[in-house]
PDB file of C-alpha atoms in Angstrom:
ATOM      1  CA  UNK A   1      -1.577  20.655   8.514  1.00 98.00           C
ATOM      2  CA  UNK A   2      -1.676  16.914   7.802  1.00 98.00           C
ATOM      3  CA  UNK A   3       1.449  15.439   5.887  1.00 98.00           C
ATOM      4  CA  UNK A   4       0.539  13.207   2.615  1.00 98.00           C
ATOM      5  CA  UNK A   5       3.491  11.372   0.780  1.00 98.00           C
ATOM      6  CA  UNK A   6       2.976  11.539  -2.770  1.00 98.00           C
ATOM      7  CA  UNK A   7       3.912   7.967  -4.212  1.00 98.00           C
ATOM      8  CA  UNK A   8       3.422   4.216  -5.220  1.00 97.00           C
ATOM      9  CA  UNK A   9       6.606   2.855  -3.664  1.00 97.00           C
ATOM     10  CA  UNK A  10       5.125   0.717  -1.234  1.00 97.00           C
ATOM     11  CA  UNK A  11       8.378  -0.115   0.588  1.00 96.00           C
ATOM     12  CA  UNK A  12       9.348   3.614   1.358  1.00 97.00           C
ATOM     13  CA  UNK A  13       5.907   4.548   1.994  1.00 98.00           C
ATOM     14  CA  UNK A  14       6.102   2.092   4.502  1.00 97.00           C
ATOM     15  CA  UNK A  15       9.501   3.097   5.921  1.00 97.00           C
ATOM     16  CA  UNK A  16       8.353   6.761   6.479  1.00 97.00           C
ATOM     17  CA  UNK A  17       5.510   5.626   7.875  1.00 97.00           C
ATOM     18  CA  UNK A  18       7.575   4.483  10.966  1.00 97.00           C
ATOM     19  CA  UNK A  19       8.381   8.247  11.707  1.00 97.00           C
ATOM     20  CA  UNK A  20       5.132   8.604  12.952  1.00 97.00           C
ATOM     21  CA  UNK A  21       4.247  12.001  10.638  1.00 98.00           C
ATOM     22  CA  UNK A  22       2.710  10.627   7.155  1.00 98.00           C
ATOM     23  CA  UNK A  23      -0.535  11.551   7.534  1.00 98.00           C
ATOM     24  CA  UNK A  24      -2.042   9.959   4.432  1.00 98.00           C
ATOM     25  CA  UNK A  25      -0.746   8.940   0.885  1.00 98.00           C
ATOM     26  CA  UNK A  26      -1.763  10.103  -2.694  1.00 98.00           C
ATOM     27  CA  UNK A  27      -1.185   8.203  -5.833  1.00 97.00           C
ATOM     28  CA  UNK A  28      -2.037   8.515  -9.463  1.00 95.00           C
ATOM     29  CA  UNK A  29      -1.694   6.918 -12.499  1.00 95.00           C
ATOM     30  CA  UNK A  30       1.710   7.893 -13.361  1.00 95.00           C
ATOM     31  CA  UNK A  31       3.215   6.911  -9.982  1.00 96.00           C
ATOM     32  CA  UNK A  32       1.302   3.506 -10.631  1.00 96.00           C
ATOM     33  CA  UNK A  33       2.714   2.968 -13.868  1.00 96.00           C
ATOM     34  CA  UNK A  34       5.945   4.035 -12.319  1.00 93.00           C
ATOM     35  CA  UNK A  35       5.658   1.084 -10.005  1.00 94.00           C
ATOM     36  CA  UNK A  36       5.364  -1.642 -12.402  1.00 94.00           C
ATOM     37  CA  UNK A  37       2.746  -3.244 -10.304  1.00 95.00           C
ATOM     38  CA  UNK A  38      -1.059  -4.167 -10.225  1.00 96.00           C
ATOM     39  CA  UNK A  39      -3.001  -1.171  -8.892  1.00 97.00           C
ATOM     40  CA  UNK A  40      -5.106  -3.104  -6.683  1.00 97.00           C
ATOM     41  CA  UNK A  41      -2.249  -4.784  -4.929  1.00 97.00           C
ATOM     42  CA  UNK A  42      -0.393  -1.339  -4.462  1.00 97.00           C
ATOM     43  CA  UNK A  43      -3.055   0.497  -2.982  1.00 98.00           C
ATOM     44  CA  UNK A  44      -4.179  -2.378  -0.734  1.00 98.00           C
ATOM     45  CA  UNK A  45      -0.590  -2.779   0.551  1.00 97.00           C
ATOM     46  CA  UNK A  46       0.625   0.895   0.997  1.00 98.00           C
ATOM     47  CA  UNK A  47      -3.684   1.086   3.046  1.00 98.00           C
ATOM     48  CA  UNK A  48      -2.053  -1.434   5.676  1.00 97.00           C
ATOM     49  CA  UNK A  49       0.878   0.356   6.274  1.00 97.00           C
ATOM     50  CA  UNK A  50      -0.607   3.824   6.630  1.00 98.00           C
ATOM     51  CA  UNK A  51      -4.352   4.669   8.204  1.00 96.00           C
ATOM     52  CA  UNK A  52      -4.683   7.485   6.815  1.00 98.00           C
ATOM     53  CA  UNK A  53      -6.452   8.776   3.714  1.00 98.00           C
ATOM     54  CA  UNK A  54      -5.002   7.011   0.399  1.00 98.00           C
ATOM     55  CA  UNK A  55      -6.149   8.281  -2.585  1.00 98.00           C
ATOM     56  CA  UNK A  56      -6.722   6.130  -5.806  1.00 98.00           C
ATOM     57  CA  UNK A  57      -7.236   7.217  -8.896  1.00 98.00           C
ATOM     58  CA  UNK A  58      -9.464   6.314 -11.849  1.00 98.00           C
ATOM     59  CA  UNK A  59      -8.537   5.861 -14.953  1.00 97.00           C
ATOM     60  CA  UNK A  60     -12.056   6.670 -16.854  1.00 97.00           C
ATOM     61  CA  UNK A  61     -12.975   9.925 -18.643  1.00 98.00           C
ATOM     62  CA  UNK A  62     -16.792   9.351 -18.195  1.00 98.00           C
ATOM     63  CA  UNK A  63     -19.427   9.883 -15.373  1.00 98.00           C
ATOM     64  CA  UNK A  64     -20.282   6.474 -15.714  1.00 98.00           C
ATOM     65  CA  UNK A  65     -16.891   4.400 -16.107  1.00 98.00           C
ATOM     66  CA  UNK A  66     -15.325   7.064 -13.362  1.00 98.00           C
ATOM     67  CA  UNK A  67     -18.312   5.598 -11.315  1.00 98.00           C
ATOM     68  CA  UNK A  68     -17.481   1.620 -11.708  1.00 98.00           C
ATOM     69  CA  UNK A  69     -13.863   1.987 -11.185  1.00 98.00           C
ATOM     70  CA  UNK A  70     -14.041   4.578  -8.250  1.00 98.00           C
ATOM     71  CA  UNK A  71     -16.095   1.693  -6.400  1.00 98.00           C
ATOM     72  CA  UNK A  72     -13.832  -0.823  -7.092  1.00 98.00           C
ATOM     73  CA  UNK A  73     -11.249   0.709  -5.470  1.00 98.00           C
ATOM     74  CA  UNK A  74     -13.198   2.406  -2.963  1.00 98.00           C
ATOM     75  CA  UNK A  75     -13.735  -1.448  -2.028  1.00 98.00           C
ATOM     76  CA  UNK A  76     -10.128  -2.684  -1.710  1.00 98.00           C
ATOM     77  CA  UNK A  77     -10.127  -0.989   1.307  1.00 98.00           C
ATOM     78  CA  UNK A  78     -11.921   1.545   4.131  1.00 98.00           C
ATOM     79  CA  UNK A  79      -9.474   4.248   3.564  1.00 98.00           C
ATOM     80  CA  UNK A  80      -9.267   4.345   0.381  1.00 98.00           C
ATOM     81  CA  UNK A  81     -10.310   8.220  -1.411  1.00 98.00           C
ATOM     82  CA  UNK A  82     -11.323   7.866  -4.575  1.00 98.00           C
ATOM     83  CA  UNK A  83      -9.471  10.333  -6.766  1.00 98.00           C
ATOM     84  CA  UNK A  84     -11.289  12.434  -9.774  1.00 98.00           C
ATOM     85  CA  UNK A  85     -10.319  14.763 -12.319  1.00 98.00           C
ATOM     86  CA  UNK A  86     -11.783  17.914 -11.657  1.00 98.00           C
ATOM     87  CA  UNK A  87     -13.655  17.827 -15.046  1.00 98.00           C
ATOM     88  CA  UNK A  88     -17.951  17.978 -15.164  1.00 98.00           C
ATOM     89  CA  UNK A  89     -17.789  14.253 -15.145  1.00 98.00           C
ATOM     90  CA  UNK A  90     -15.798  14.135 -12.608  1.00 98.00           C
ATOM     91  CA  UNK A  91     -17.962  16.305 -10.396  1.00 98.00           C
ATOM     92  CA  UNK A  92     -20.633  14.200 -11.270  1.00 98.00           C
ATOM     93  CA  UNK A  93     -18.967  11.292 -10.016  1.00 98.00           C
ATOM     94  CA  UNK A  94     -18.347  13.686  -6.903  1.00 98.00           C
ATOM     95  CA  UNK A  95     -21.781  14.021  -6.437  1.00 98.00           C
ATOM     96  CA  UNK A  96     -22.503  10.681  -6.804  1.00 98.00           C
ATOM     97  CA  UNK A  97     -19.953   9.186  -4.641  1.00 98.00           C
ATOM     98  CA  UNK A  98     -20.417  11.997  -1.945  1.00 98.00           C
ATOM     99  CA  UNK A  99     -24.105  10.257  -1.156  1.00 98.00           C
ATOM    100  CA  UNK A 100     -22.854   7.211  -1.270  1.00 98.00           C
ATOM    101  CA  UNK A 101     -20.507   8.125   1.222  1.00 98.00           C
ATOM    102  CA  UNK A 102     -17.577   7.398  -0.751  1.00 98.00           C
ATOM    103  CA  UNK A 103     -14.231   9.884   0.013  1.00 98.00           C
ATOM    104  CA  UNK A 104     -12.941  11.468  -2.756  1.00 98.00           C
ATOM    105  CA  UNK A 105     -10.218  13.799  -3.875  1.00 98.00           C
ATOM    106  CA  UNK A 106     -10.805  15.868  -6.794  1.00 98.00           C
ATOM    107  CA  UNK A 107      -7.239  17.156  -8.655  1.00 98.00           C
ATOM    108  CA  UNK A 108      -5.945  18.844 -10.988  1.00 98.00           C
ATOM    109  CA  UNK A 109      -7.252  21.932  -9.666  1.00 98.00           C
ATOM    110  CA  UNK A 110      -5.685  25.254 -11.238  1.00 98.00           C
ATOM    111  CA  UNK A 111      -8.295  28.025 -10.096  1.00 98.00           C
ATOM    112  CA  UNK A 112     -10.567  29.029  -7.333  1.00 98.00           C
ATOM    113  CA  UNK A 113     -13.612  28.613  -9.499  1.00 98.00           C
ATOM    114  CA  UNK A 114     -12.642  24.863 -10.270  1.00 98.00           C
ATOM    115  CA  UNK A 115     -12.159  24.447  -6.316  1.00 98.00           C
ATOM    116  CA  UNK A 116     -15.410  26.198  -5.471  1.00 98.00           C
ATOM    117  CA  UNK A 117     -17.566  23.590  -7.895  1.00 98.00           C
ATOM    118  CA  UNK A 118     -15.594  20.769  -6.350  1.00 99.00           C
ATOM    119  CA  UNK A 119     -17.101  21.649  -2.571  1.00 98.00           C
ATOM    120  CA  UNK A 120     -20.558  22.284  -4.020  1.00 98.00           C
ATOM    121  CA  UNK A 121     -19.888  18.868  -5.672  1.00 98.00           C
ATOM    122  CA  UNK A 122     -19.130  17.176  -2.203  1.00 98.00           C
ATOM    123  CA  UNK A 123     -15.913  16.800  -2.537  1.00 99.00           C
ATOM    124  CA  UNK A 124     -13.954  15.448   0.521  1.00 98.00           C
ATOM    125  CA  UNK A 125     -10.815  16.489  -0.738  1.00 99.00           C
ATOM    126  CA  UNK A 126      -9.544  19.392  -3.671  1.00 98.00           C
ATOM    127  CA  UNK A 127      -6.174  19.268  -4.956  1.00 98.00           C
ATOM    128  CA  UNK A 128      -4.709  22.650  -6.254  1.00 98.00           C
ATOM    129  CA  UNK A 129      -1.429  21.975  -7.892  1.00 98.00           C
ATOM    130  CA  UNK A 130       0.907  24.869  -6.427  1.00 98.00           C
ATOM    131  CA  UNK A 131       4.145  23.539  -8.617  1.00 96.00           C
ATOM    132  CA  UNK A 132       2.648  23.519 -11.969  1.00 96.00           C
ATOM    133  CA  UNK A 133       0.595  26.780 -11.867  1.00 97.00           C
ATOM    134  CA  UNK A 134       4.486  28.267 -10.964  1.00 96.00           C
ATOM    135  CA  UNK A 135       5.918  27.117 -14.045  1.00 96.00           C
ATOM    136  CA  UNK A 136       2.956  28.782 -15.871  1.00 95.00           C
ATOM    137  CA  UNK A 137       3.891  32.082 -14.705  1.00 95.00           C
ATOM    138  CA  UNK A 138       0.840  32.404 -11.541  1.00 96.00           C
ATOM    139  CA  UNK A 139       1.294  32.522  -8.022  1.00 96.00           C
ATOM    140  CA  UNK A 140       0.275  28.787  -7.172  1.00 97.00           C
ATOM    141  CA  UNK A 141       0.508  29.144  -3.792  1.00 98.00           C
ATOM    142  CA  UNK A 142      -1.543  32.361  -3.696  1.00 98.00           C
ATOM    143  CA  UNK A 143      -4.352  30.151  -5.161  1.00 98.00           C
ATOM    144  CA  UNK A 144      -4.128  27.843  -1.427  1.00 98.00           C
ATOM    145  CA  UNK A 145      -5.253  31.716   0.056  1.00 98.00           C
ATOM    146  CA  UNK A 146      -7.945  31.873  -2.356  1.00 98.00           C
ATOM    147  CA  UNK A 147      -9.650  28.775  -1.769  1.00 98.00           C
ATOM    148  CA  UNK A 148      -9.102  29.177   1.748  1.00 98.00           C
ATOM    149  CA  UNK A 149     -11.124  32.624   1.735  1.00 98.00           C
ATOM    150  CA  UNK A 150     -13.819  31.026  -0.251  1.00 98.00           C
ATOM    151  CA  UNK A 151     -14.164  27.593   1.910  1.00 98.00           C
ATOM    152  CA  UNK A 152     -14.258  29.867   5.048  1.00 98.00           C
ATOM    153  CA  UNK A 153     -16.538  32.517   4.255  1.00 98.00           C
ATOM    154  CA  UNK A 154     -19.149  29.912   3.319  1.00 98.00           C
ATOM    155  CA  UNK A 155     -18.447  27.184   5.233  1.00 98.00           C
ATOM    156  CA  UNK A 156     -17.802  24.005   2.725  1.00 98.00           C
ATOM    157  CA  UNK A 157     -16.078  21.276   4.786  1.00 97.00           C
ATOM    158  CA  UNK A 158     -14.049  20.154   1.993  1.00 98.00           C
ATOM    159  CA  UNK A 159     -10.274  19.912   2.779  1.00 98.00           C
ATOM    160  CA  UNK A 160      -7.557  21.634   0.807  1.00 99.00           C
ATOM    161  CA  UNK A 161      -5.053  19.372  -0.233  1.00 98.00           C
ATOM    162  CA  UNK A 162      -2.166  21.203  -1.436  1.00 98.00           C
ATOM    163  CA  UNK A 163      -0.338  19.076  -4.289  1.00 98.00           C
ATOM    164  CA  UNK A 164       2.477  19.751  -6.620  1.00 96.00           C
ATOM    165  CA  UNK A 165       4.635  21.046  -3.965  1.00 97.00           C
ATOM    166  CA  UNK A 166       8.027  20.801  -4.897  1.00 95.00           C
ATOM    167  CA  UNK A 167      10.442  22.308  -2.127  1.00 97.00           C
ATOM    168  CA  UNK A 168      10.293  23.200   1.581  1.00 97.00           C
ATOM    169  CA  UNK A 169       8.989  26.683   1.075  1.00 97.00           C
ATOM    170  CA  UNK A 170       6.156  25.408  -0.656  1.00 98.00           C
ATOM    171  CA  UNK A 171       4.810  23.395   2.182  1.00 98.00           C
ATOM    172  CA  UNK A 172       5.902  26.296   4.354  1.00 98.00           C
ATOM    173  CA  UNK A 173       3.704  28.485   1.973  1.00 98.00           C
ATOM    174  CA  UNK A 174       0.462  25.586   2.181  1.00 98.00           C
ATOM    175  CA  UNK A 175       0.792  25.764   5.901  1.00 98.00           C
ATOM    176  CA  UNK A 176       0.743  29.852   5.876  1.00 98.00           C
ATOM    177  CA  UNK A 177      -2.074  29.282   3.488  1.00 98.00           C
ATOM    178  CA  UNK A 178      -3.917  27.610   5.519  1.00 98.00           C
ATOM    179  CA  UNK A 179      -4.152  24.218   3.498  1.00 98.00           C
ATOM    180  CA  UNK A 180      -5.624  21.475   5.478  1.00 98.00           C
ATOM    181  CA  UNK A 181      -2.979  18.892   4.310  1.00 98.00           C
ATOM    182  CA  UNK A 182      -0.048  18.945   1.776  1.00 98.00           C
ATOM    183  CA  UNK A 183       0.995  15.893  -0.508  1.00 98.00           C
ATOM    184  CA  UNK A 184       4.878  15.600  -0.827  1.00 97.00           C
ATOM    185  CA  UNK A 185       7.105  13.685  -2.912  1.00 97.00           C
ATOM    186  CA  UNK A 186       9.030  11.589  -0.467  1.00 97.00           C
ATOM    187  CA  UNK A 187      12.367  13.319  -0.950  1.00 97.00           C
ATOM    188  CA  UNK A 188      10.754  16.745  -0.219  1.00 97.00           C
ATOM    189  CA  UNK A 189       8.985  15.124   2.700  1.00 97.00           C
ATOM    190  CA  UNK A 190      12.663  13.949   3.699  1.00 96.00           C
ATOM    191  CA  UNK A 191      14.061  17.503   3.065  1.00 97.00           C
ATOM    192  CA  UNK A 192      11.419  19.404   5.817  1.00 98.00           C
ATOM    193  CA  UNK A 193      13.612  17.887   8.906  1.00 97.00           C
ATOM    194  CA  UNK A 194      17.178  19.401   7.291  1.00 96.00           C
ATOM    195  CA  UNK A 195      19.368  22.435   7.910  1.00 96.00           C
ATOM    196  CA  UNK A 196      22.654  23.603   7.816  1.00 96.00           C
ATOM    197  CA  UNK A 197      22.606  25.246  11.506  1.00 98.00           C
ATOM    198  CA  UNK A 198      20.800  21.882  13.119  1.00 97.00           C
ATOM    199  CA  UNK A 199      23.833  20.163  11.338  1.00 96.00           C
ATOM    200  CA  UNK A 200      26.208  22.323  12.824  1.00 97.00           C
ATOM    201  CA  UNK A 201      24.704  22.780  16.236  1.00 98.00           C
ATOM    202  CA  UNK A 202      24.731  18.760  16.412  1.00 97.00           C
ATOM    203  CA  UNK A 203      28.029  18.450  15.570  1.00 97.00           C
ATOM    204  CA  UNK A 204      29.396  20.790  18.149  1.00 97.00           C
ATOM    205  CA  UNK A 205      26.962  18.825  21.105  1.00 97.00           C
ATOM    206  CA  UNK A 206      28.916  15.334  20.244  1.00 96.00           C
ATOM    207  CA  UNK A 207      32.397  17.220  20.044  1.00 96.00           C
ATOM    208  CA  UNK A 208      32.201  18.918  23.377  1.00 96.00           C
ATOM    209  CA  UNK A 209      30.213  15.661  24.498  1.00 96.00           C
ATOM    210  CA  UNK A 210      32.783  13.463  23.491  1.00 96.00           C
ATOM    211  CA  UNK A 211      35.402  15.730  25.342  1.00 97.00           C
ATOM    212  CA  UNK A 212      33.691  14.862  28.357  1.00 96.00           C
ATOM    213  CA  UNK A 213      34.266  11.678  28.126  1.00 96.00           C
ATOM    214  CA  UNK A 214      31.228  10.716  29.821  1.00 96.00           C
ATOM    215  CA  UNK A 215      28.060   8.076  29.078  1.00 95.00           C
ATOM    216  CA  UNK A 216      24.305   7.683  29.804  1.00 95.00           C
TER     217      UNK A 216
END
């Protein structure tokens, strides 16, 4: 399962990047805002610090605006994924885009249905939000096994991009799921590598090390 961080900072983007394990990055308007910065100069500066997928979001409500903005970003650079809302125009815009042979990542997916209609749409990318369908009271995560059936059994090649995750055992959950890749905010991202017995296990290496007194 491929690792997405889920942000705008383009100076920690760029520091995890040097781990070797972000896999793409996904942004949206909010994070944007959140930055305080053009969007254009974001995405084009978080594309050169990570080759993977980055996905760019429009800002338009209609087929036709989604269309003019989606190119203009898909422009800035040759990873950019153009992200839609997973609305009719927005599927029409997937359509559109998907014989172009434009990328795109349709979100703000919250049922199997809405992910189904984004492969038939072309989608490159669906993103169910796990998180948010949890604080509604459904299983978000048994939505990833869902999809997952539905791609398999007739054999769309969009990705599942699980989004929304907020904790370790979500992306645990994505990976059992089967997800393709999993967008994290970068403190969750930072929180996969950590636990108490690795902690613990370390510190009694150095202490008997240290004993030794030895080097390398």
């Amino acid at each position: 399962m491929k690792l997405f961080i889920d942000s705008a900072d383009a100076a920690l983007i760029k520091d995890l990047a040097t781990t070797g394990l972000v896999d793409g990055v996904t942004t949206n308007p909010s994070l944007i805002a959140k930055s305080g910065r053009p969007i254009k100069e974001v995405i084009a500066e978080i594309c050169a610090a990570v080759e993977g997928p980055i996905s760019a979001e429009v800002a338009a409500t209609d087929t036709a605006t989604m269309l003019s903005e989606g190119r203009k970003l898909a422009a800035i650079a040759d990873n950019v994924v153009v992200k839609l809302p997973l609305t009719m125009d927005g599927l029409r815009a997937t359509a559109v885009f998907a014989g172009e042979g434009i990328s795109t990542n349709v979100t703000l997916c919250f049922s199997a249905a809405q992910a189904l209609l984004a492969a038939k749409a072309g989608a490159t990318f669906v993103s169910p939000f796990v998180g948010r369908l949890d604080d509604h009271g459904a299983d978000g995560l048994e939505l990833l096994h869902e999809i997952r059936a539905i791609y398999d059994q007739y054999g769309y090649d969009t990705s599942i991009l699980a989004a929304s995750l907020r904790n370790v055992g979500h992306v645990t959950g994505a990976a059992l799921a089967g997800a393709d890749a999993a967008t994290l905010p970068p403190e969750t991202f930072s929180a996969l590598v950590k636990h108490p017995l690795t902690d613990k296990g370390l510190d009694a290496f150095l202490k008997d090390w240290a004993a030794t007194g030895q080097t390398i």
